[in-house]
Amino acid sequence: MSSSTAGHRIVIVGGGAGGLELATRLGRSLGKRGRAQVTLVDASLTHIWKPLLHEVAAGTLDSGEDALDYLSQAQRHHFRYQYGRMIGLDRERKAVRLAPFKDTEGREVVPERDLEYDTLVIAVGSVSNHFGTPGAAEHCLYLDDSAQAERFQQMLVKSFLRAQVQETAIDDSQLSVAIVGGGATGVELAAELRNAARKAVGYGLDRIDPETDLRLTVIEAADRVLPALSPGLSIKTRKQLDELGVKVMTGSKVTEVNEKGMLLESGDFIPAHMRVWSAGVKGPDWLSELGDLETNRSNQLVINEYLQTTADNDIYAIGDCASLVLPGHDAPLPPRAQTASQQASYLNKALGKRLRGQQPDAFTYKDYGSLISLSEDHAVGRLMGGLFGSLMLEGMLARGAYNMLYRKHLAAVHGLFRMLVLITLHGLFKRTRPRLKLH
Ligand SMILES: Cc1cc2nc3c(=O)[nH]c(=O)nc-3n(C[C@H](O)[C@H](O)[C@H](O)COP(=O)(O)OP(=O)(O)OC[C@H]3O[C@@H](n4cnc5c(N)ncnc54)[C@H](O)[C@@H]3O)c2cc1C
């Protein structure tokens, strides 16, 4: 890489947990000093931190109020923003292909175009993997982005409103939600939905019994919820789900989905008005067709310990769309916000070094533990490292630690002072805003 760097173009595609933190950090470190031109491309105009999507889906978080505007973030942090969806890559010309943008009437607003780069970082996240289960694509809702979470929220509100005014009794299946996948997303969504139903009653939707009319089922193929985490955490989470009246079916594989519910391998049928797929993640399909970049079976870009794709040193990948097996390990790093964030932090320093003609150190990963939110004031989790070694947390304390994860993200994208102002304002406005989005 040349040491004359002022015109060096760094393009980051995907402004999520990893990409937005990276663009902001690079803007502050290289963009501000004119040492590189940093451009962030995202298929959306606003950013919502993905771990909050179950709250958007339940209506306990209003994405309209909590979203971050990419254009103003770019202006404040010395990077550029381009609205666009990446659809291809020309490695010879070092250019990313962006899809045309059309308005709601189908008229082209921005044509298909190329964006040239010297260094490219792909951070486009993941999508749910339904492993080709018949009917899952057509009949399930997903929590892959805020638009999908909002769609779920709209369906939920309409179901509540219908139940409130109907002349007949509320039947067993009309407010039933079946969630495939007992991982963090599935269990957090189930708990948040119970929380939302309780709040809905407080807003006058009092024909609904929030404990019994909203029937919540989590279906998990493994023999316990949170199979990727420690058995102790699974037991505590399961107990909490039982207390919330969530039916948990472990060791149950969904073989087919239709508009009425889920068929299990055992032959049982789980009727469900709303069906959510939250089992497994994979990279978007188009990643596996990106030139000759190496991908794994889950469409993730295979990267080395410097986060470079194996076929091209000038193309990096971070977060859920990347697969990194560190030396001495046999499994790739987990697709989690802390992985994406640590990789963004590393790459900020590594790209600065590379521009100065120095060789960066290899990336190292630190597991800080896992926290699972189970309601507004309850979470369970295990914190690792620091003074604690390994510490199991539960209740308000765990919830406080869970809230810190989001605050850390806010601090990375806004700076510490602004994060504290935002949190304070959020606390103040919480008293005046509705606690459930009902439109
Ligand atoms: C409900 C839920 C709860 C979760 N809870 C936790 C948790 O508690 N802790 C934890 O560590 N992890 C959690 N996760 C996982 C975590 O959200 C992800 O691991 C993390 O967001 C990955 O970050 P990323 O930057 O790789 O991708 P994302 O944050 O998903 O960002 C990807 C970005 O790329 C953009 N994009 C996608 N395709 C294109 C394209 N073609 N062109 C341009 N832009 C594109 C998207 O608009 C998005 O802004 C949760 C996930 C969900 C769904």
Short mmCIF file of C-alpha atoms and ligand atoms in Angstrom, two decimals:
data_model
loop_
_atom_site.label_atom_id
_atom_site.label_comp_id
_atom_site.label_asym_id
_atom_site.label_seq_id
_atom_site.Cartn_x
_atom_site.Cartn_y
_atom_site.Cartn_z
CA MET A 1 0.00 0.00 0.00
CA SER A 2 1.33 3.45 -0.93
CA SER A 3 2.46 5.82 1.83
CA SER A 4 0.98 8.79 -0.06
CA THR A 5 -2.42 8.21 1.45
CA ALA A 6 -4.43 11.44 1.26
CA GLY A 7 -6.48 10.18 -1.67
CA HIS A 8 -6.74 6.63 -0.37
CA ARG A 9 -10.37 5.53 -0.65
CA ILE A 10 -11.71 3.24 2.07
CA VAL A 11 -15.21 1.99 1.28
CA ILE A 12 -17.20 0.21 4.01
CA VAL A 13 -20.35 -1.58 2.87
CA GLY A 14 -22.86 -2.10 5.68
CA GLY A 15 -23.36 0.32 8.57
CA GLY A 16 -24.43 -2.06 11.33
CA ALA A 17 -22.88 -3.07 14.65
CA GLY A 18 -19.46 -3.42 12.97
CA GLY A 19 -19.55 -1.15 9.89
CA LEU A 20 -20.98 1.94 11.57
CA GLU A 21 -18.50 1.74 14.45
CA LEU A 22 -15.67 1.32 11.93
CA ALA A 23 -16.76 4.21 9.68
CA THR A 24 -17.09 6.49 12.70
CA ARG A 25 -13.72 5.52 14.15
CA LEU A 26 -11.94 5.79 10.78
CA GLY A 27 -13.66 9.11 10.08
CA ARG A 28 -12.33 10.45 13.36
CA SER A 29 -8.84 8.97 12.96
CA LEU A 30 -8.08 9.15 9.20
CA GLY A 31 -10.91 11.14 7.60
CA LYS A 32 -10.60 14.13 9.94
CA ARG A 33 -6.87 14.48 9.25
CA GLY A 34 -7.33 14.06 5.52
CA ARG A 35 -5.26 10.86 5.50
CA ALA A 36 -7.95 8.87 3.73
CA GLN A 37 -11.40 9.31 2.26
CA VAL A 38 -13.82 7.10 4.17
CA THR A 39 -17.19 6.20 2.60
CA LEU A 40 -19.95 4.17 4.21
CA VAL A 41 -22.57 2.53 2.00
CA ASP A 42 -25.78 1.17 3.48
CA ALA A 43 -29.00 -0.11 1.97
CA SER A 44 -30.96 1.82 4.60
CA LEU A 45 -31.03 5.53 5.48
CA THR A 46 -30.99 4.94 9.21
CA HIS A 47 -29.32 2.59 11.68
CA ILE A 48 -30.90 0.61 14.49
CA TRP A 49 -28.57 -1.62 16.51
CA LYS A 50 -29.63 -5.12 15.51
CA PRO A 51 -29.74 -6.63 19.04
CA LEU A 52 -32.67 -4.26 19.69
CA LEU A 53 -34.83 -5.66 16.90
CA HIS A 54 -36.86 -7.94 19.18
CA GLU A 55 -37.91 -4.79 21.05
CA VAL A 56 -38.87 -3.10 17.77
CA ALA A 57 -40.90 -6.21 16.87
CA ALA A 58 -42.72 -6.18 20.21
CA GLY A 59 -43.32 -2.41 19.98
CA THR A 60 -41.45 -1.68 23.22
CA LEU A 61 -38.92 0.35 21.20
CA ASP A 62 -39.93 2.83 18.52
CA SER A 63 -37.41 2.59 15.69
CA GLY A 64 -38.60 5.98 14.39
CA GLU A 65 -37.41 7.63 17.58
CA ASP A 66 -34.28 5.62 18.30
CA ALA A 67 -32.77 5.32 14.81
CA LEU A 68 -29.54 7.05 13.91
CA ASP A 69 -29.41 9.04 10.68
CA TYR A 70 -26.40 7.98 8.55
CA LEU A 71 -26.10 11.34 6.76
CA SER A 72 -25.83 13.38 9.93
CA GLN A 73 -23.52 10.79 11.52
CA ALA A 74 -21.24 11.05 8.47
CA GLN A 75 -21.22 14.83 8.59
CA ARG A 76 -20.31 14.86 12.30
CA HIS A 77 -17.61 12.20 12.07
CA HIS A 78 -15.74 13.10 8.87
CA PHE A 79 -16.83 10.30 6.58
CA ARG A 80 -19.12 10.19 3.55
CA TYR A 81 -22.34 8.25 3.28
CA GLN A 82 -23.89 6.73 0.17
CA TYR A 83 -27.35 5.23 0.18
CA GLY A 84 -27.16 2.02 -1.83
CA ARG A 85 -27.38 -1.74 -1.90
CA MET A 86 -24.26 -3.62 -2.98
CA ILE A 87 -25.03 -6.18 -5.67
CA GLY A 88 -21.65 -6.94 -7.18
CA LEU A 89 -17.91 -6.49 -7.20
CA ASP A 90 -15.33 -5.89 -9.94
CA ARG A 91 -11.99 -6.77 -8.36
CA GLU A 92 -9.96 -5.87 -11.45
CA ARG A 93 -11.33 -2.32 -11.50
CA LYS A 94 -11.60 -2.23 -7.69
CA ALA A 95 -15.23 -1.14 -7.82
CA VAL A 96 -18.37 -2.05 -5.89
CA ARG A 97 -21.59 -2.26 -7.90
CA LEU A 98 -24.64 -0.63 -6.29
CA ALA A 99 -28.24 -1.38 -7.27
CA PRO A 100 -30.44 1.37 -8.70
CA PHE A 101 -32.72 3.03 -6.18
CA LYS A 102 -36.40 3.31 -7.07
CA ASP A 103 -39.20 5.28 -5.40
CA THR A 104 -42.45 3.70 -4.21
CA GLU A 105 -43.98 4.14 -7.72
CA GLY A 106 -41.07 2.19 -9.21
CA ARG A 107 -39.41 5.25 -10.81
CA GLU A 108 -35.62 5.20 -10.80
CA VAL A 109 -34.25 7.86 -8.46
CA VAL A 110 -30.57 6.85 -8.55
CA PRO A 111 -29.25 4.61 -11.37
CA GLU A 112 -27.14 1.48 -10.94
CA ARG A 113 -23.60 2.70 -10.36
CA ASP A 114 -20.03 1.77 -9.40
CA LEU A 115 -18.09 3.02 -6.42
CA GLU A 116 -14.32 2.70 -6.64
CA TYR A 117 -12.16 1.79 -3.66
CA ASP A 118 -8.54 1.23 -2.70
CA THR A 119 -9.52 -0.69 0.44
CA LEU A 120 -12.91 -2.35 0.77
CA VAL A 121 -14.53 -3.57 4.00
CA ILE A 122 -17.60 -5.76 3.65
CA ALA A 123 -19.81 -5.63 6.77
CA VAL A 124 -23.25 -6.54 5.45
CA GLY A 125 -24.30 -8.77 8.35
CA SER A 126 -26.35 -11.94 8.09
CA VAL A 127 -29.84 -13.18 7.27
CA SER A 128 -31.84 -15.96 8.91
CA ASN A 129 -31.15 -19.45 7.65
CA HIS A 130 -34.25 -21.58 7.25
CA PHE A 131 -32.16 -24.43 5.78
CA GLY A 132 -34.61 -24.85 2.90
CA THR A 133 -37.48 -25.87 5.21
CA PRO A 134 -40.60 -26.02 2.98
CA GLY A 135 -42.91 -23.05 3.52
CA ALA A 136 -40.50 -21.16 5.81
CA ALA A 137 -39.65 -18.44 3.26
CA GLU A 138 -43.32 -17.75 2.42
CA HIS A 139 -45.01 -18.17 5.79
CA CYS A 140 -42.50 -16.95 8.39
CA LEU A 141 -41.54 -13.51 9.58
CA TYR A 142 -37.87 -12.75 10.21
CA LEU A 143 -35.97 -10.27 12.34
CA ASP A 144 -33.20 -9.58 9.83
CA ASP A 145 -33.67 -5.82 9.66
CA SER A 146 -35.80 -3.05 11.14
CA ALA A 147 -38.33 -3.12 8.26
CA GLN A 148 -39.09 -6.77 9.04
CA ALA A 149 -39.26 -6.12 12.78
CA GLU A 150 -41.70 -3.25 12.12
CA ARG A 151 -43.83 -5.52 9.94
CA PHE A 152 -44.10 -7.97 12.81
CA GLN A 153 -45.04 -5.12 15.20
CA GLN A 154 -47.81 -3.94 12.83
CA MET A 155 -49.28 -7.45 12.64
CA LEU A 156 -49.17 -7.76 16.42
CA VAL A 157 -50.94 -4.44 17.01
CA LYS A 158 -53.63 -5.29 14.46
CA SER A 159 -54.18 -8.68 16.12
CA PHE A 160 -54.59 -6.95 19.50
CA LEU A 161 -57.00 -4.36 18.06
CA ARG A 162 -59.11 -7.03 16.36
CA ALA A 163 -59.28 -9.13 19.52
CA GLN A 164 -60.36 -6.07 21.53
CA VAL A 165 -63.46 -5.33 19.45
CA GLN A 166 -64.59 -8.72 18.13
CA GLU A 167 -67.96 -9.96 19.29
CA THR A 168 -66.92 -13.58 19.66
CA ALA A 169 -64.59 -14.91 22.37
CA ILE A 170 -60.84 -14.79 21.70
CA ASP A 171 -59.98 -18.22 20.33
CA ASP A 172 -56.93 -20.34 21.06
CA SER A 173 -54.94 -19.57 17.96
CA GLN A 174 -55.75 -16.00 16.95
CA LEU A 175 -53.09 -14.49 19.22
CA SER A 176 -50.62 -17.34 18.93
CA VAL A 177 -46.97 -16.82 18.04
CA ALA A 178 -44.62 -19.71 17.26
CA ILE A 179 -40.93 -18.93 17.19
CA VAL A 180 -38.50 -21.36 15.56
CA GLY A 181 -35.15 -21.22 17.34
CA GLY A 182 -34.43 -21.13 21.05
CA GLY A 183 -31.25 -19.09 20.65
CA ALA A 184 -30.83 -15.58 22.04
CA THR A 185 -33.08 -13.95 19.42
CA GLY A 186 -35.96 -16.42 19.89
CA VAL A 187 -36.04 -16.37 23.68
CA GLU A 188 -35.58 -12.59 23.90
CA LEU A 189 -38.45 -12.09 21.44
CA ALA A 190 -40.78 -14.44 23.37
CA ALA A 191 -40.07 -12.67 26.68
CA GLU A 192 -40.47 -9.22 25.12
CA LEU A 193 -43.83 -10.19 23.59
CA ARG A 194 -45.21 -11.15 26.99
CA ASN A 195 -43.94 -7.81 28.27
CA ALA A 196 -45.68 -6.02 25.35
CA ALA A 197 -49.01 -7.80 25.95
CA ARG A 198 -48.96 -6.71 29.60
CA LYS A 199 -48.36 -3.13 28.52
CA ALA A 200 -51.11 -3.29 25.88
CA VAL A 201 -53.65 -4.05 28.61
CA GLY A 202 -52.50 -0.92 30.42
CA TYR A 203 -53.46 1.06 27.28
CA GLY A 204 -57.06 -0.09 27.44
CA LEU A 205 -56.83 -3.28 25.36
CA ASP A 206 -58.31 -4.98 28.37
CA ARG A 207 -60.29 -7.72 26.68
CA ILE A 208 -57.00 -9.50 26.17
CA ASP A 209 -55.67 -11.56 29.02
CA PRO A 210 -51.93 -10.94 28.52
CA GLU A 211 -50.95 -14.14 30.33
CA THR A 212 -53.18 -16.63 28.53
CA ASP A 213 -54.56 -15.13 25.30
CA LEU A 214 -51.13 -14.40 23.83
CA ARG A 215 -49.88 -17.95 23.33
CA LEU A 216 -46.13 -18.06 22.89
CA THR A 217 -44.25 -21.17 21.78
CA VAL A 218 -40.50 -21.48 21.24
CA ILE A 219 -39.48 -24.52 19.18
CA GLU A 220 -35.85 -25.63 19.44
CA ALA A 221 -34.22 -28.62 17.72
CA ALA A 222 -31.48 -29.02 20.37
CA ASP A 223 -32.20 -30.48 23.79
CA ARG A 224 -32.07 -27.10 25.55
CA VAL A 225 -32.65 -23.42 24.86
CA LEU A 226 -29.52 -21.35 24.18
CA PRO A 227 -27.64 -24.45 22.96
CA ALA A 228 -24.59 -22.34 22.05
CA LEU A 229 -24.23 -21.05 25.61
CA SER A 230 -23.48 -22.73 28.94
CA PRO A 231 -25.98 -25.27 30.38
CA GLY A 232 -26.31 -23.12 33.53
CA LEU A 233 -27.52 -20.18 31.47
CA SER A 234 -29.98 -22.44 29.63
CA ILE A 235 -31.48 -23.66 32.90
CA LYS A 236 -31.95 -20.13 34.26
CA THR A 237 -33.44 -18.91 30.98
CA ARG A 238 -35.79 -21.86 30.74
CA LYS A 239 -37.03 -21.25 34.28
CA GLN A 240 -37.72 -17.62 33.45
CA LEU A 241 -39.55 -18.56 30.23
CA ASP A 242 -41.71 -20.99 32.21
CA GLU A 243 -42.57 -18.21 34.63
CA LEU A 244 -43.50 -15.97 31.70
CA GLY A 245 -45.86 -18.67 30.42
CA VAL A 246 -43.84 -19.35 27.27
CA LYS A 247 -44.24 -22.94 26.05
CA VAL A 248 -40.79 -24.28 25.23
CA MET A 249 -40.46 -27.35 23.01
CA THR A 250 -36.88 -28.63 22.91
CA GLY A 251 -35.71 -31.58 20.80
CA SER A 252 -38.33 -30.54 18.25
CA LYS A 253 -37.51 -30.00 14.60
CA VAL A 254 -39.80 -28.01 12.30
CA THR A 255 -40.15 -29.80 8.96
CA GLU A 256 -42.72 -27.62 7.25
CA VAL A 257 -44.48 -24.30 7.70
CA ASN A 258 -47.83 -23.23 6.27
CA GLU A 259 -50.19 -20.29 6.80
CA LYS A 260 -51.76 -22.04 9.79
CA GLY A 261 -48.68 -23.11 11.75
CA MET A 262 -45.67 -25.40 12.00
CA LEU A 263 -45.39 -29.12 11.35
CA LEU A 264 -42.86 -30.95 13.52
CA GLU A 265 -40.78 -34.02 12.70
CA SER A 266 -42.76 -35.89 15.39
CA GLY A 267 -45.93 -35.33 13.32
CA ASP A 268 -47.36 -32.78 15.78
CA PHE A 269 -48.77 -29.56 14.37
CA ILE A 270 -48.35 -26.26 16.24
CA PRO A 271 -51.05 -23.81 15.15
CA ALA A 272 -49.78 -20.24 15.00
CA HIS A 273 -51.26 -17.02 13.70
CA MET A 274 -47.79 -15.45 13.58
CA ARG A 275 -44.74 -17.52 12.74
CA VAL A 276 -41.19 -16.30 13.28
CA TRP A 277 -38.01 -17.95 12.05
CA SER A 278 -35.00 -17.12 14.20
CA ALA A 279 -32.93 -20.29 13.99
CA GLY A 280 -29.50 -20.01 12.45
CA VAL A 281 -27.80 -17.27 10.45
CA LYS A 282 -25.99 -17.21 7.12
CA GLY A 283 -24.40 -14.59 4.91
CA PRO A 284 -26.66 -13.13 2.19
CA ASP A 285 -26.76 -15.46 -0.86
CA TRP A 286 -25.12 -12.93 -3.20
CA LEU A 287 -21.89 -13.05 -1.15
CA SER A 288 -21.16 -16.54 -2.46
CA GLU A 289 -21.20 -15.15 -6.01
CA LEU A 290 -18.82 -12.23 -5.37
CA GLY A 291 -16.01 -12.81 -7.85
CA ASP A 292 -13.75 -15.55 -6.57
CA LEU A 293 -13.74 -14.56 -2.92
CA GLU A 294 -13.74 -17.66 -0.70
CA THR A 295 -16.98 -18.34 1.19
CA ASN A 296 -18.01 -21.15 3.52
CA ARG A 297 -21.20 -23.25 3.40
CA SER A 298 -23.10 -20.47 5.17
CA ASN A 299 -22.16 -17.88 2.49
CA GLN A 300 -19.79 -16.12 4.89
CA LEU A 301 -16.57 -14.65 3.53
CA VAL A 302 -13.59 -16.60 4.86
CA ILE A 303 -11.05 -14.20 6.39
CA ASN A 304 -7.57 -14.47 7.89
CA GLU A 305 -6.38 -13.20 11.28
CA TYR A 306 -5.84 -9.73 9.76
CA LEU A 307 -9.54 -9.80 8.72
CA GLN A 308 -8.58 -9.88 5.03
CA THR A 309 -10.45 -12.11 2.63
CA THR A 310 -8.26 -15.05 1.69
CA ALA A 311 -8.19 -14.17 -2.03
CA ASP A 312 -7.63 -10.40 -1.84
CA ASN A 313 -5.54 -8.43 0.69
CA ASP A 314 -7.37 -5.19 -0.13
CA ILE A 315 -10.79 -6.62 0.73
CA TYR A 316 -11.65 -7.10 4.39
CA ALA A 317 -14.79 -8.52 5.97
CA ILE A 318 -16.08 -8.12 9.53
CA GLY A 319 -19.07 -9.16 11.63
CA ASP A 320 -21.73 -11.74 10.82
CA CYS A 321 -20.86 -11.92 7.09
CA ALA A 322 -17.31 -13.08 7.87
CA SER A 323 -15.98 -16.40 9.10
CA LEU A 324 -12.76 -16.37 11.11
CA VAL A 325 -11.26 -19.42 12.78
CA LEU A 326 -8.46 -18.15 15.00
CA PRO A 327 -5.27 -20.22 15.32
CA GLY A 328 -5.67 -22.88 18.00
CA HIS A 329 -9.48 -22.89 17.69
CA ASP A 330 -11.66 -25.28 15.75
CA ALA A 331 -14.81 -23.16 15.46
CA PRO A 332 -15.33 -19.76 13.87
CA LEU A 333 -15.99 -16.71 16.05
CA PRO A 334 -19.68 -16.40 16.99
CA PRO A 335 -21.93 -14.08 14.94
CA ARG A 336 -22.44 -11.54 17.70
CA ALA A 337 -22.35 -7.80 18.15
CA GLN A 338 -19.25 -8.05 20.35
CA THR A 339 -17.38 -9.86 17.55
CA ALA A 340 -18.35 -7.17 15.01
CA SER A 341 -17.46 -4.38 17.44
CA GLN A 342 -14.06 -5.83 18.37
CA GLN A 343 -13.25 -6.35 14.69
CA ALA A 344 -14.22 -2.73 13.91
CA SER A 345 -12.01 -1.48 16.69
CA TYR A 346 -9.11 -3.62 15.49
CA LEU A 347 -9.51 -2.61 11.85
CA ASN A 348 -9.52 1.08 12.71
CA LYS A 349 -5.99 0.68 14.09
CA ALA A 350 -4.84 -1.91 11.53
CA LEU A 351 -5.85 0.21 8.51
CA GLY A 352 -4.13 3.25 10.03
CA LYS A 353 -0.94 1.20 10.40
CA ARG A 354 -1.21 -0.22 6.93
CA LEU A 355 -1.54 3.29 5.48
CA ARG A 356 1.66 4.23 7.29
CA GLY A 357 3.36 1.24 5.66
CA GLN A 358 3.53 -0.76 8.92
CA GLN A 359 2.48 -4.36 9.46
CA PRO A 360 -0.46 -4.58 11.92
CA ASP A 361 -0.58 -7.24 14.65
CA ALA A 362 -3.02 -10.09 14.14
CA PHE A 363 -6.59 -9.73 15.47
CA THR A 364 -7.30 -11.26 18.86
CA TYR A 365 -10.76 -11.89 20.27
CA LYS A 366 -11.87 -11.55 23.86
CA ASP A 367 -15.09 -13.21 24.96
CA TYR A 368 -16.78 -10.86 27.44
CA GLY A 369 -19.63 -13.29 28.03
CA SER A 370 -23.28 -13.39 27.04
CA LEU A 371 -26.32 -11.60 28.34
CA ILE A 372 -29.91 -12.46 27.51
CA SER A 373 -32.67 -9.91 28.04
CA LEU A 374 -35.87 -11.45 29.41
CA SER A 375 -37.90 -8.34 30.18
CA GLU A 376 -37.55 -4.66 30.98
CA ASP A 377 -35.95 -5.39 34.34
CA HIS A 378 -34.73 -8.96 34.04
CA ALA A 379 -31.85 -10.60 32.20
CA VAL A 380 -29.55 -13.54 32.73
CA GLY A 381 -25.97 -13.88 31.69
CA ARG A 382 -22.40 -14.77 32.27
CA LEU A 383 -19.65 -12.17 32.27
CA MET A 384 -16.12 -13.26 31.52
CA GLY A 385 -12.72 -11.78 32.24
CA GLY A 386 -11.72 -8.70 34.18
CA LEU A 387 -11.89 -8.90 37.97
CA PHE A 388 -14.60 -11.52 37.90
CA GLY A 389 -13.13 -14.54 36.10
CA SER A 390 -16.51 -15.92 35.12
CA LEU A 391 -19.56 -14.51 36.84
CA MET A 392 -23.17 -15.61 36.48
CA LEU A 393 -25.64 -12.72 36.74
CA GLU A 394 -29.42 -12.64 37.03
CA GLY A 395 -32.22 -10.11 37.49
CA MET A 396 -31.77 -6.34 37.62
CA LEU A 397 -27.99 -6.58 37.81
CA ALA A 398 -27.84 -8.63 34.62
CA ARG A 399 -30.30 -6.24 33.01
CA GLY A 400 -28.01 -3.34 33.94
CA ALA A 401 -25.06 -5.16 32.36
CA TYR A 402 -27.18 -5.87 29.27
CA ASN A 403 -28.04 -2.16 28.96
CA MET A 404 -24.31 -1.41 29.10
CA LEU A 405 -23.79 -3.35 25.84
CA TYR A 406 -25.96 -0.86 23.95
CA ARG A 407 -24.38 2.07 25.76
CA LYS A 408 -20.97 0.82 24.64
CA HIS A 409 -22.21 0.83 21.04
CA LEU A 410 -23.64 4.34 21.51
CA ALA A 411 -20.32 5.51 22.97
CA ALA A 412 -18.46 4.05 19.98
CA VAL A 413 -20.67 5.87 17.47
CA HIS A 414 -21.36 9.12 19.36
CA GLY A 415 -18.50 9.51 21.82
CA LEU A 416 -18.83 9.24 25.59
CA PHE A 417 -20.27 12.70 26.28
CA ARG A 418 -23.02 12.49 23.66
CA MET A 419 -23.86 8.94 24.76
CA LEU A 420 -24.40 10.19 28.34
CA VAL A 421 -26.61 13.05 27.08
CA LEU A 422 -28.66 10.65 24.94
CA ILE A 423 -29.13 8.20 27.80
CA THR A 424 -30.22 11.01 30.14
CA LEU A 425 -32.68 12.41 27.59
CA HIS A 426 -33.99 8.93 26.89
CA GLY A 427 -34.60 8.43 30.61
CA LEU A 428 -36.47 11.76 30.83
CA PHE A 429 -38.61 11.25 27.71
CA LYS A 430 -39.45 7.69 28.76
CA ARG A 431 -41.90 9.21 31.24
CA THR A 432 -43.79 11.17 28.59
CA ARG A 433 -43.64 8.78 25.62
CA PRO A 434 -46.01 5.79 25.29
CA ARG A 435 -44.26 2.67 26.58
CA LEU A 436 -45.66 0.63 23.74
CA LYS A 437 -45.90 1.57 20.08
CA LEU A 438 -49.58 1.14 19.18
CA HIS A 439 -49.71 2.35 15.59
C1 LIG B 1 -33.14 -9.88 17.86
C2 LIG B 1 -31.64 -10.01 17.93
C3 LIG B 1 -31.00 -9.95 19.17
C4 LIG B 1 -29.60 -10.04 19.24
N1 LIG B 1 -29.02 -9.95 20.48
C5 LIG B 1 -27.68 -9.94 20.56
C6 LIG B 1 -27.03 -9.76 21.82
O1 LIG B 1 -27.70 -9.63 22.85
N2 LIG B 1 -25.68 -9.76 21.86
C7 LIG B 1 -24.91 -9.90 20.74
O2 LIG B 1 -23.67 -9.88 20.82
N3 LIG B 1 -25.49 -10.09 19.51
C8 LIG B 1 -26.85 -10.11 19.40
N4 LIG B 1 -27.44 -10.29 18.19
C9 LIG B 1 -26.59 -10.51 16.99
C10 LIG B 1 -26.05 -9.15 16.49
O3 LIG B 1 -27.13 -8.30 16.23
C11 LIG B 1 -25.23 -9.34 15.24
O4 LIG B 1 -24.22 -10.30 15.48
C12 LIG B 1 -24.57 -8.03 14.83
O5 LIG B 1 -25.53 -7.03 14.57
C13 LIG B 1 -23.70 -8.24 13.58
O6 LIG B 1 -23.16 -7.02 13.21
P1 LIG B 1 -22.78 -6.74 11.68
O7 LIG B 1 -22.15 -5.38 11.63
O8 LIG B 1 -22.04 -7.88 11.12
O9 LIG B 1 -24.18 -6.71 10.90
P2 LIG B 1 -25.48 -5.85 11.15
O10 LIG B 1 -25.46 -5.18 12.46
O11 LIG B 1 -26.61 -6.74 10.81
O12 LIG B 1 -25.37 -4.72 10.02
C14 LIG B 1 -25.38 -5.02 8.64
C15 LIG B 1 -25.63 -3.73 7.88
O13 LIG B 1 -25.43 -3.99 6.49
C16 LIG B 1 -26.45 -3.36 5.73
N5 LIG B 1 -26.57 -4.14 4.49
C17 LIG B 1 -26.98 -5.41 4.35
N6 LIG B 1 -26.90 -5.79 3.06
C18 LIG B 1 -26.39 -4.73 2.37
C19 LIG B 1 -26.06 -4.50 1.00
N7 LIG B 1 -26.22 -5.45 0.07
N8 LIG B 1 -25.57 -3.29 0.64
C20 LIG B 1 -25.41 -2.30 1.57
N9 LIG B 1 -25.71 -2.47 2.88
C21 LIG B 1 -26.19 -3.68 3.27
C22 LIG B 1 -27.68 -3.43 6.62
O14 LIG B 1 -28.62 -2.43 6.27
C23 LIG B 1 -27.06 -3.21 8.01
O15 LIG B 1 -27.04 -1.84 8.34
C24 LIG B 1 -28.84 -10.22 18.07
C25 LIG B 1 -29.49 -10.29 16.82
C26 LIG B 1 -30.87 -10.20 16.75
C27 LIG B 1 -31.56 -10.28 15.40
#
